[in-house]
Amino acid sequence: MHAVPLSWYLILSAFLFVTGAVGVLVKRNPILIFMCVELMLNSVNLSLVAFGRYLGHAGGQMLTIFVMAVAAAEVAVGLGILISIFRSRESIDVDEINLLKG
Amino acid sequence: MASLLTGQGLLFAILALAALVTGILTVASTNPLRAALFLVGNLFCIAGMYLLLNAYFLATVQVIVYAGAIMVLFLFVIMLLNLGAPDRSRDPIRWQVPVAILAGLVLAGVFGVTIASSVGAPTPPSEIGTSGVAMGTTQGIGKALYSPSLPWLFPFEVTSVLLLVAVIGSVVLARRTTPAGGGK
């Protein structure tokens, strides 16, 4: 078969995941952190679909559908939280949102 | 790299390069608007890879839901809260970015070594799934999703409840409570 080897998809997925993880660690704006989380979720979706295709299992794509649905719900609720935080204070720098800090 | 010369390999190389570049630019941008647009490009590249992997329904859903709804929601919130200002405002921890990049490279190295040493390059099987319908098409997804013998029916119903909860929750979170007369 002249197809692309599975390990290429997995390595690409790993690099995208690591890029998103570095972004989550470094960024200070919650919207940018959110977007890096979405990048990580997408990389995992890619590896799920690649495994599903190369092992002939339907579970790869099915699990990806559920990950997408949960990601959509999470984005809606998370942005709602962000908006309500931004209403009570002007900046959304995550270092300043530390009311629970002991 | 003999498989790079085939059509699929070349397409994969182009899409992978585009996905990597847009991913890195998403993380490296300080402007949230630019980062959102780079992420949209990344989502399109991943949708192209879904097409390469014969996941036709998923590629369409990725473009419609992820790039077309979730990222539009992001852009709405960025525009609504006027978050176009760059990211770095107060004094950051000086060693944070280099240490994070170093940790990321270590993690990428661990992933790469694990993948390269364990995956035995299975050849992709033919496209026909278990029930006689091709797996990545809408028909195949439907048969897998709604068949009672497979475990995907219950998560499907639970996901519908989850989406309802998310809709109600986001409306409750984002609405304005009026100071006098009581919020309703």
PDB file of C-alpha atoms in Angstrom:
ATOM      1  CA  MET A   1       0.000   0.000   0.000  1.00  0.00           C
ATOM      2  CA  HIS A   2       1.271   3.451  -0.780  1.00  0.00           C
ATOM      3  CA  ALA A   3      -0.515   5.121   2.071  1.00  0.00           C
ATOM      4  CA  VAL A   4       1.044   7.433   4.574  1.00  0.00           C
ATOM      5  CA  PRO A   5       2.361   5.480   7.604  1.00  0.00           C
ATOM      6  CA  LEU A   6       0.369   5.776  10.806  1.00  0.00           C
ATOM      7  CA  SER A   7       3.330   7.091  12.769  1.00  0.00           C
ATOM      8  CA  TRP A   8       3.387  10.275  10.684  1.00  0.00           C
ATOM      9  CA  TYR A   9      -0.139  11.153  11.778  1.00  0.00           C
ATOM     10  CA  LEU A  10       0.744  10.379  15.381  1.00  0.00           C
ATOM     11  CA  ILE A  11       3.889  12.475  15.326  1.00  0.00           C
ATOM     12  CA  LEU A  12       1.998  15.409  13.822  1.00  0.00           C
ATOM     13  CA  SER A  13      -0.684  15.006  16.471  1.00  0.00           C
ATOM     14  CA  ALA A  14       1.982  14.899  19.192  1.00  0.00           C
ATOM     15  CA  PHE A  15       3.623  18.102  17.938  1.00  0.00           C
ATOM     16  CA  LEU A  16       0.322  19.942  17.773  1.00  0.00           C
ATOM     17  CA  PHE A  17      -0.510  18.730  21.280  1.00  0.00           C
ATOM     18  CA  VAL A  18       2.818  19.914  22.651  1.00  0.00           C
ATOM     19  CA  THR A  19       2.395  23.289  20.925  1.00  0.00           C
ATOM     20  CA  GLY A  20      -1.011  23.716  22.518  1.00  0.00           C
ATOM     21  CA  ALA A  21       0.320  22.644  25.912  1.00  0.00           C
ATOM     22  CA  VAL A  22       3.150  25.190  25.769  1.00  0.00           C
ATOM     23  CA  GLY A  23       0.569  27.830  24.874  1.00  0.00           C
ATOM     24  CA  VAL A  24      -1.614  26.922  27.848  1.00  0.00           C
ATOM     25  CA  LEU A  25       1.390  27.211  30.154  1.00  0.00           C
ATOM     26  CA  VAL A  26       2.670  30.505  28.864  1.00  0.00           C
ATOM     27  CA  LYS A  27      -0.323  32.601  27.900  1.00  0.00           C
ATOM     28  CA  ARG A  28      -1.931  35.110  30.209  1.00  0.00           C
ATOM     29  CA  ASN A  29      -5.104  35.990  28.326  1.00  0.00           C
ATOM     30  CA  PRO A  30      -7.855  33.400  29.034  1.00  0.00           C
ATOM     31  CA  ILE A  31      -9.140  33.481  25.463  1.00  0.00           C
ATOM     32  CA  LEU A  32      -5.689  32.553  24.170  1.00  0.00           C
ATOM     33  CA  ILE A  33      -5.478  29.780  26.750  1.00  0.00           C
ATOM     34  CA  PHE A  34      -8.855  28.543  25.528  1.00  0.00           C
ATOM     35  CA  MET A  35      -7.680  28.512  21.954  1.00  0.00           C
ATOM     36  CA  CYS A  36      -4.621  26.474  22.856  1.00  0.00           C
ATOM     37  CA  VAL A  37      -6.886  23.989  24.625  1.00  0.00           C
ATOM     38  CA  GLU A  38      -8.891  23.719  21.408  1.00  0.00           C
ATOM     39  CA  LEU A  39      -5.659  23.071  19.526  1.00  0.00           C
ATOM     40  CA  MET A  40      -4.869  20.221  21.916  1.00  0.00           C
ATOM     41  CA  LEU A  41      -8.338  18.758  21.508  1.00  0.00           C
ATOM     42  CA  ASN A  42      -7.994  18.853  17.752  1.00  0.00           C
ATOM     43  CA  SER A  43      -4.664  17.082  17.829  1.00  0.00           C
ATOM     44  CA  VAL A  44      -6.190  14.302  19.909  1.00  0.00           C
ATOM     45  CA  ASN A  45      -9.092  14.072  17.470  1.00  0.00           C
ATOM     46  CA  LEU A  46      -6.631  13.641  14.632  1.00  0.00           C
ATOM     47  CA  SER A  47      -4.842  10.799  16.372  1.00  0.00           C
ATOM     48  CA  LEU A  48      -8.182   9.142  17.198  1.00  0.00           C
ATOM     49  CA  VAL A  49      -9.316   9.240  13.577  1.00  0.00           C
ATOM     50  CA  ALA A  50      -5.930   8.008  12.364  1.00  0.00           C
ATOM     51  CA  PHE A  51      -6.033   5.045  14.707  1.00  0.00           C
ATOM     52  CA  GLY A  52      -9.610   4.298  13.741  1.00  0.00           C
ATOM     53  CA  ARG A  53      -8.707   4.224  10.082  1.00  0.00           C
ATOM     54  CA  TYR A  54      -5.533   2.205  10.390  1.00  0.00           C
ATOM     55  CA  LEU A  55      -6.965  -0.411  12.735  1.00  0.00           C
ATOM     56  CA  GLY A  56     -10.306  -0.670  10.957  1.00  0.00           C
ATOM     57  CA  HIS A  57     -12.257   0.245  14.083  1.00  0.00           C
ATOM     58  CA  ALA A  58     -15.306   2.483  14.011  1.00  0.00           C
ATOM     59  CA  GLY A  59     -14.611   3.722  17.535  1.00  0.00           C
ATOM     60  CA  GLY A  60     -12.044   6.251  16.394  1.00  0.00           C
ATOM     61  CA  GLN A  61     -14.477   8.383  14.478  1.00  0.00           C
ATOM     62  CA  MET A  62     -17.329   7.858  16.939  1.00  0.00           C
ATOM     63  CA  LEU A  63     -15.249   9.017  19.867  1.00  0.00           C
ATOM     64  CA  THR A  64     -14.149  12.025  17.817  1.00  0.00           C
ATOM     65  CA  ILE A  65     -17.769  13.027  17.270  1.00  0.00           C
ATOM     66  CA  PHE A  66     -18.363  12.985  21.004  1.00  0.00           C
ATOM     67  CA  VAL A  67     -15.158  14.915  21.679  1.00  0.00           C
ATOM     68  CA  MET A  68     -16.331  17.582  19.243  1.00  0.00           C
ATOM     69  CA  ALA A  69     -19.742  17.822  20.887  1.00  0.00           C
ATOM     70  CA  VAL A  70     -18.237  18.103  24.359  1.00  0.00           C
ATOM     71  CA  ALA A  71     -15.720  20.689  23.116  1.00  0.00           C
ATOM     72  CA  ALA A  72     -18.551  22.791  21.703  1.00  0.00           C
ATOM     73  CA  ALA A  73     -20.418  22.664  25.016  1.00  0.00           C
ATOM     74  CA  GLU A  74     -17.252  23.492  26.914  1.00  0.00           C
ATOM     75  CA  VAL A  75     -16.480  26.495  24.724  1.00  0.00           C
ATOM     76  CA  ALA A  76     -19.986  27.881  25.151  1.00  0.00           C
ATOM     77  CA  VAL A  77     -19.932  27.606  28.932  1.00  0.00           C
ATOM     78  CA  GLY A  78     -16.320  28.773  29.221  1.00  0.00           C
ATOM     79  CA  LEU A  79     -16.910  31.883  27.168  1.00  0.00           C
ATOM     80  CA  GLY A  80     -20.011  32.594  29.226  1.00  0.00           C
ATOM     81  CA  ILE A  81     -17.885  32.436  32.376  1.00  0.00           C
ATOM     82  CA  LEU A  82     -15.340  34.724  30.716  1.00  0.00           C
ATOM     83  CA  ILE A  83     -17.961  37.294  29.841  1.00  0.00           C
ATOM     84  CA  SER A  84     -19.384  37.310  33.357  1.00  0.00           C
ATOM     85  CA  ILE A  85     -15.892  37.732  34.830  1.00  0.00           C
ATOM     86  CA  PHE A  86     -15.158  40.559  32.450  1.00  0.00           C
ATOM     87  CA  ARG A  87     -18.330  42.351  33.474  1.00  0.00           C
ATOM     88  CA  SER A  88     -17.280  42.691  37.087  1.00  0.00           C
ATOM     89  CA  ARG A  89     -13.691  43.739  36.431  1.00  0.00           C
ATOM     90  CA  GLU A  90     -12.071  45.403  33.469  1.00  0.00           C
ATOM     91  CA  SER A  91      -9.097  43.158  32.820  1.00  0.00           C
ATOM     92  CA  ILE A  92      -9.075  39.415  32.306  1.00  0.00           C
ATOM     93  CA  ASP A  93      -5.446  38.807  33.076  1.00  0.00           C
ATOM     94  CA  VAL A  94      -5.428  35.396  34.733  1.00  0.00           C
ATOM     95  CA  ASP A  95      -2.803  36.505  37.200  1.00  0.00           C
ATOM     96  CA  GLU A  96      -5.234  39.047  38.629  1.00  0.00           C
ATOM     97  CA  ILE A  97      -8.148  36.647  39.071  1.00  0.00           C
ATOM     98  CA  ASN A  98      -6.902  35.272  42.369  1.00  0.00           C
ATOM     99  CA  LEU A  99      -9.724  35.832  44.857  1.00  0.00           C
ATOM    100  CA  LEU A 100      -9.495  32.239  46.056  1.00  0.00           C
ATOM    101  CA  LYS A 101      -5.777  32.537  46.719  1.00  0.00           C
ATOM    102  CA  GLY A 102      -4.938  31.706  50.322  1.00  0.00           C
TER     103      GLY A 102
ATOM    104  CA  MET B   1      10.519   8.522   2.064  1.00  0.00           C
ATOM    105  CA  ALA B   2       9.097   6.745  -0.937  1.00  0.00           C
ATOM    106  CA  SER B   3       5.529   7.468   0.095  1.00  0.00           C
ATOM    107  CA  LEU B   4       6.113  11.204  -0.211  1.00  0.00           C
ATOM    108  CA  LEU B   5       6.047  10.866  -3.989  1.00  0.00           C
ATOM    109  CA  THR B   6       2.524   9.537  -4.126  1.00  0.00           C
ATOM    110  CA  GLY B   7      -0.418  11.898  -4.243  1.00  0.00           C
ATOM    111  CA  GLN B   8      -1.517  11.034  -0.744  1.00  0.00           C
ATOM    112  CA  GLY B   9       1.942  11.508   0.715  1.00  0.00           C
ATOM    113  CA  LEU B  10       2.399  14.887  -0.933  1.00  0.00           C
ATOM    114  CA  LEU B  11      -1.007  16.044   0.200  1.00  0.00           C
ATOM    115  CA  PHE B  12      -0.265  14.870   3.712  1.00  0.00           C
ATOM    116  CA  ALA B  13       3.052  16.732   3.683  1.00  0.00           C
ATOM    117  CA  ILE B  14       1.417  19.986   2.567  1.00  0.00           C
ATOM    118  CA  LEU B  15      -1.428  19.705   5.072  1.00  0.00           C
ATOM    119  CA  ALA B  16       0.915  18.724   7.895  1.00  0.00           C
ATOM    120  CA  LEU B  17       3.228  21.638   7.215  1.00  0.00           C
ATOM    121  CA  ALA B  18       0.305  24.039   7.064  1.00  0.00           C
ATOM    122  CA  ALA B  19      -1.153  22.623  10.283  1.00  0.00           C
ATOM    123  CA  LEU B  20       2.173  22.915  12.085  1.00  0.00           C
ATOM    124  CA  VAL B  21       2.805  26.453  10.880  1.00  0.00           C
ATOM    125  CA  THR B  22      -0.670  27.698  11.756  1.00  0.00           C
ATOM    126  CA  GLY B  23      -0.523  25.891  15.111  1.00  0.00           C
ATOM    127  CA  ILE B  24       2.766  27.497  16.047  1.00  0.00           C
ATOM    128  CA  LEU B  25       1.545  30.893  14.859  1.00  0.00           C
ATOM    129  CA  THR B  26      -1.621  30.489  16.940  1.00  0.00           C
ATOM    130  CA  VAL B  27       0.450  29.966  20.059  1.00  0.00           C
ATOM    131  CA  ALA B  28       2.997  32.624  19.173  1.00  0.00           C
ATOM    132  CA  SER B  29       0.508  35.401  18.429  1.00  0.00           C
ATOM    133  CA  THR B  30      -0.065  37.956  21.145  1.00  0.00           C
ATOM    134  CA  ASN B  31      -3.090  39.420  19.395  1.00  0.00           C
ATOM    135  CA  PRO B  32      -6.172  37.232  20.147  1.00  0.00           C
ATOM    136  CA  LEU B  33      -7.761  38.068  16.807  1.00  0.00           C
ATOM    137  CA  ARG B  34      -4.776  36.840  14.830  1.00  0.00           C
ATOM    138  CA  ALA B  35      -4.522  33.748  16.978  1.00  0.00           C
ATOM    139  CA  ALA B  36      -8.197  32.955  16.322  1.00  0.00           C
ATOM    140  CA  LEU B  37      -7.743  33.294  12.571  1.00  0.00           C
ATOM    141  CA  PHE B  38      -4.649  31.117  12.602  1.00  0.00           C
ATOM    142  CA  LEU B  39      -6.591  28.540  14.573  1.00  0.00           C
ATOM    143  CA  VAL B  40      -9.297  28.583  11.898  1.00  0.00           C
ATOM    144  CA  GLY B  41      -6.607  27.807   9.322  1.00  0.00           C
ATOM    145  CA  ASN B  42      -5.352  24.983  11.515  1.00  0.00           C
ATOM    146  CA  LEU B  43      -8.854  23.545  11.784  1.00  0.00           C
ATOM    147  CA  PHE B  44      -9.189  23.578   8.015  1.00  0.00           C
ATOM    148  CA  CYS B  45      -5.894  21.703   7.656  1.00  0.00           C
ATOM    149  CA  ILE B  46      -7.076  19.070  10.117  1.00  0.00           C
ATOM    150  CA  ALA B  47     -10.345  18.787   8.206  1.00  0.00           C
ATOM    151  CA  GLY B  48      -8.284  18.105   5.085  1.00  0.00           C
ATOM    152  CA  MET B  49      -6.489  15.340   6.950  1.00  0.00           C
ATOM    153  CA  TYR B  50      -9.794  13.838   7.955  1.00  0.00           C
ATOM    154  CA  LEU B  51     -10.580  13.655   4.248  1.00  0.00           C
ATOM    155  CA  LEU B  52      -7.288  11.859   3.667  1.00  0.00           C
ATOM    156  CA  LEU B  53      -8.264   9.374   6.379  1.00  0.00           C
ATOM    157  CA  ASN B  54     -11.621   8.671   4.685  1.00  0.00           C
ATOM    158  CA  ALA B  55     -13.552  10.366   7.475  1.00  0.00           C
ATOM    159  CA  TYR B  56     -15.834  12.352   5.191  1.00  0.00           C
ATOM    160  CA  PHE B  57     -18.571  13.074   7.698  1.00  0.00           C
ATOM    161  CA  LEU B  58     -16.052  14.175  10.306  1.00  0.00           C
ATOM    162  CA  ALA B  59     -14.352  16.559   7.892  1.00  0.00           C
ATOM    163  CA  THR B  60     -17.680  18.216   7.156  1.00  0.00           C
ATOM    164  CA  VAL B  61     -18.615  18.378  10.836  1.00  0.00           C
ATOM    165  CA  GLN B  62     -15.191  19.836  11.630  1.00  0.00           C
ATOM    166  CA  VAL B  63     -15.658  22.658   9.149  1.00  0.00           C
ATOM    167  CA  ILE B  64     -19.264  23.353  10.095  1.00  0.00           C
ATOM    168  CA  VAL B  65     -19.088  22.964  13.872  1.00  0.00           C
ATOM    169  CA  TYR B  66     -15.501  23.674  14.854  1.00  0.00           C
ATOM    170  CA  ALA B  67     -14.415  26.263  12.321  1.00  0.00           C
ATOM    171  CA  GLY B  68     -17.876  27.571  11.603  1.00  0.00           C
ATOM    172  CA  ALA B  69     -19.500  27.755  15.023  1.00  0.00           C
ATOM    173  CA  ILE B  70     -16.931  27.464  17.797  1.00  0.00           C
ATOM    174  CA  MET B  71     -14.384  29.800  16.234  1.00  0.00           C
ATOM    175  CA  VAL B  72     -17.113  32.251  15.272  1.00  0.00           C
ATOM    176  CA  LEU B  73     -18.170  32.226  18.927  1.00  0.00           C
ATOM    177  CA  PHE B  74     -14.572  32.954  19.898  1.00  0.00           C
ATOM    178  CA  LEU B  75     -14.433  35.842  17.465  1.00  0.00           C
ATOM    179  CA  PHE B  76     -17.736  37.193  18.752  1.00  0.00           C
ATOM    180  CA  VAL B  77     -16.442  37.208  22.326  1.00  0.00           C
ATOM    181  CA  ILE B  78     -13.129  38.774  21.284  1.00  0.00           C
ATOM    182  CA  MET B  79     -14.953  41.536  19.462  1.00  0.00           C
ATOM    183  CA  LEU B  80     -17.573  41.948  22.191  1.00  0.00           C
ATOM    184  CA  LEU B  81     -15.084  42.323  25.015  1.00  0.00           C
ATOM    185  CA  ASN B  82     -12.694  44.271  22.779  1.00  0.00           C
ATOM    186  CA  LEU B  83      -9.774  42.015  23.585  1.00  0.00           C
ATOM    187  CA  GLY B  84      -7.639  43.107  20.690  1.00  0.00           C
ATOM    188  CA  ALA B  85      -4.925  44.301  23.016  1.00  0.00           C
ATOM    189  CA  PRO B  86      -1.705  42.307  23.018  1.00  0.00           C
ATOM    190  CA  ASP B  87      -1.145  39.673  25.612  1.00  0.00           C
ATOM    191  CA  ARG B  88       1.792  40.748  27.699  1.00  0.00           C
ATOM    192  CA  SER B  89       0.749  43.515  30.079  1.00  0.00           C
ATOM    193  CA  ARG B  90       2.403  43.334  33.488  1.00  0.00           C
ATOM    194  CA  ASP B  91       5.805  42.012  34.451  1.00  0.00           C
ATOM    195  CA  PRO B  92       5.972  38.394  33.390  1.00  0.00           C
ATOM    196  CA  ILE B  93       8.115  35.773  35.021  1.00  0.00           C
ATOM    197  CA  ARG B  94      11.264  36.051  32.962  1.00  0.00           C
ATOM    198  CA  TRP B  95      12.149  32.409  32.686  1.00  0.00           C
ATOM    199  CA  GLN B  96       8.605  31.224  31.962  1.00  0.00           C
ATOM    200  CA  VAL B  97       8.668  31.114  28.165  1.00  0.00           C
ATOM    201  CA  PRO B  98      12.074  29.431  27.704  1.00  0.00           C
ATOM    202  CA  VAL B  99      11.349  26.830  30.364  1.00  0.00           C
ATOM    203  CA  ALA B 100       7.934  26.142  28.849  1.00  0.00           C
ATOM    204  CA  ILE B 101       9.440  25.692  25.398  1.00  0.00           C
ATOM    205  CA  LEU B 102      12.126  23.440  26.837  1.00  0.00           C
ATOM    206  CA  ALA B 103       9.541  21.341  28.632  1.00  0.00           C
ATOM    207  CA  GLY B 104       7.528  21.187  25.417  1.00  0.00           C
ATOM    208  CA  LEU B 105      10.538  19.955  23.468  1.00  0.00           C
ATOM    209  CA  VAL B 106      11.206  17.293  26.082  1.00  0.00           C
ATOM    210  CA  LEU B 107       7.583  16.177  25.896  1.00  0.00           C
ATOM    211  CA  ALA B 108       7.711  16.143  22.097  1.00  0.00           C
ATOM    212  CA  GLY B 109      10.878  14.060  22.265  1.00  0.00           C
ATOM    213  CA  VAL B 110       9.238  11.560  24.585  1.00  0.00           C
ATOM    214  CA  PHE B 111       6.226  11.337  22.275  1.00  0.00           C
ATOM    215  CA  GLY B 112       8.401  10.951  19.208  1.00  0.00           C
ATOM    216  CA  VAL B 113      10.549   8.201  20.669  1.00  0.00           C
ATOM    217  CA  THR B 114       7.499   6.340  21.956  1.00  0.00           C
ATOM    218  CA  ILE B 115       5.717   6.539  18.618  1.00  0.00           C
ATOM    219  CA  ALA B 116       8.733   5.659  16.523  1.00  0.00           C
ATOM    220  CA  SER B 117       9.641   2.649  18.606  1.00  0.00           C
ATOM    221  CA  SER B 118       6.223   1.096  19.093  1.00  0.00           C
ATOM    222  CA  VAL B 119       4.051   1.566  16.024  1.00  0.00           C
ATOM    223  CA  GLY B 120       4.627  -1.285  13.609  1.00  0.00           C
ATOM    224  CA  ALA B 121       3.242   0.535  10.537  1.00  0.00           C
ATOM    225  CA  PRO B 122      -0.046  -1.293   9.995  1.00  0.00           C
ATOM    226  CA  THR B 123      -1.442  -1.021   6.512  1.00  0.00           C
ATOM    227  CA  PRO B 124      -4.859   0.554   6.354  1.00  0.00           C
ATOM    228  CA  PRO B 125      -7.589  -1.960   5.608  1.00  0.00           C
ATOM    229  CA  SER B 126     -10.203  -1.634   2.935  1.00  0.00           C
ATOM    230  CA  GLU B 127     -12.877   0.905   3.478  1.00  0.00           C
ATOM    231  CA  ILE B 128     -15.820  -1.381   4.081  1.00  0.00           C
ATOM    232  CA  GLY B 129     -16.695  -1.463   7.742  1.00  0.00           C
ATOM    233  CA  THR B 130     -18.215  -4.239   9.746  1.00  0.00           C
ATOM    234  CA  SER B 131     -21.823  -3.787   8.672  1.00  0.00           C
ATOM    235  CA  GLY B 132     -21.111  -3.634   4.951  1.00  0.00           C
ATOM    236  CA  VAL B 133     -21.246   0.150   4.800  1.00  0.00           C
ATOM    237  CA  ALA B 134     -18.108   2.222   4.357  1.00  0.00           C
ATOM    238  CA  MET B 135     -16.988   3.486   7.704  1.00  0.00           C
ATOM    239  CA  GLY B 136     -16.398   7.168   7.207  1.00  0.00           C
ATOM    240  CA  THR B 137     -19.534   8.080   5.338  1.00  0.00           C
ATOM    241  CA  THR B 138     -22.636   9.485   6.990  1.00  0.00           C
ATOM    242  CA  GLN B 139     -24.373   6.154   6.482  1.00  0.00           C
ATOM    243  CA  GLY B 140     -21.593   4.286   8.215  1.00  0.00           C
ATOM    244  CA  ILE B 141     -21.513   6.711  11.133  1.00  0.00           C
ATOM    245  CA  GLY B 142     -25.276   6.487  11.443  1.00  0.00           C
ATOM    246  CA  LYS B 143     -25.255   2.709  11.479  1.00  0.00           C
ATOM    247  CA  ALA B 144     -22.528   2.678  14.116  1.00  0.00           C
ATOM    248  CA  LEU B 145     -24.185   5.365  16.197  1.00  0.00           C
ATOM    249  CA  TYR B 146     -27.702   3.962  16.334  1.00  0.00           C
ATOM    250  CA  SER B 147     -27.125   0.226  16.410  1.00  0.00           C
ATOM    251  CA  PRO B 148     -28.079  -1.252  19.783  1.00  0.00           C
ATOM    252  CA  SER B 149     -25.260  -3.767  19.765  1.00  0.00           C
ATOM    253  CA  LEU B 150     -22.547  -1.122  19.730  1.00  0.00           C
ATOM    254  CA  PRO B 151     -21.861   1.083  22.741  1.00  0.00           C
ATOM    255  CA  TRP B 152     -22.466   4.431  21.044  1.00  0.00           C
ATOM    256  CA  LEU B 153     -26.189   4.881  21.558  1.00  0.00           C
ATOM    257  CA  PHE B 154     -26.048   5.730  25.248  1.00  0.00           C
ATOM    258  CA  PRO B 155     -23.294   8.371  24.900  1.00  0.00           C
ATOM    259  CA  PHE B 156     -25.306   9.904  22.093  1.00  0.00           C
ATOM    260  CA  GLU B 157     -28.341  10.377  24.336  1.00  0.00           C
ATOM    261  CA  VAL B 158     -26.217  11.648  27.191  1.00  0.00           C
ATOM    262  CA  THR B 159     -24.560  14.144  24.829  1.00  0.00           C
ATOM    263  CA  SER B 160     -27.946  15.596  23.958  1.00  0.00           C
ATOM    264  CA  VAL B 161     -28.602  16.225  27.664  1.00  0.00           C
ATOM    265  CA  LEU B 162     -25.120  17.717  27.965  1.00  0.00           C
ATOM    266  CA  LEU B 163     -25.774  20.144  25.134  1.00  0.00           C
ATOM    267  CA  LEU B 164     -29.048  21.218  26.735  1.00  0.00           C
ATOM    268  CA  VAL B 165     -27.261  21.840  30.023  1.00  0.00           C
ATOM    269  CA  ALA B 166     -24.550  23.811  28.216  1.00  0.00           C
ATOM    270  CA  VAL B 167     -27.086  26.020  26.463  1.00  0.00           C
ATOM    271  CA  ILE B 168     -28.956  26.768  29.675  1.00  0.00           C
ATOM    272  CA  GLY B 169     -25.719  27.299  31.568  1.00  0.00           C
ATOM    273  CA  SER B 170     -24.235  29.714  29.071  1.00  0.00           C
ATOM    274  CA  VAL B 171     -27.443  31.756  28.915  1.00  0.00           C
ATOM    275  CA  VAL B 172     -27.563  31.956  32.723  1.00  0.00           C
ATOM    276  CA  LEU B 173     -23.886  32.892  32.977  1.00  0.00           C
ATOM    277  CA  ALA B 174     -23.859  35.599  30.395  1.00  0.00           C
ATOM    278  CA  ARG B 175     -27.082  37.396  31.084  1.00  0.00           C
ATOM    279  CA  ARG B 176     -27.216  40.735  32.823  1.00  0.00           C
ATOM    280  CA  THR B 177     -28.854  40.864  36.219  1.00  0.00           C
ATOM    281  CA  THR B 178     -30.662  44.178  36.530  1.00  0.00           C
ATOM    282  CA  PRO B 179     -29.732  46.083  39.709  1.00  0.00           C
ATOM    283  CA  ALA B 180     -33.290  47.186  40.528  1.00  0.00           C
ATOM    284  CA  GLY B 181     -36.514  45.319  39.965  1.00  0.00           C
ATOM    285  CA  GLY B 182     -34.805  41.955  40.263  1.00  0.00           C
ATOM    286  CA  GLY B 183     -33.232  39.896  37.514  1.00  0.00           C
ATOM    287  CA  LYS B 184     -35.640  37.524  35.861  1.00  0.00           C
TER     288      LYS B 184
END
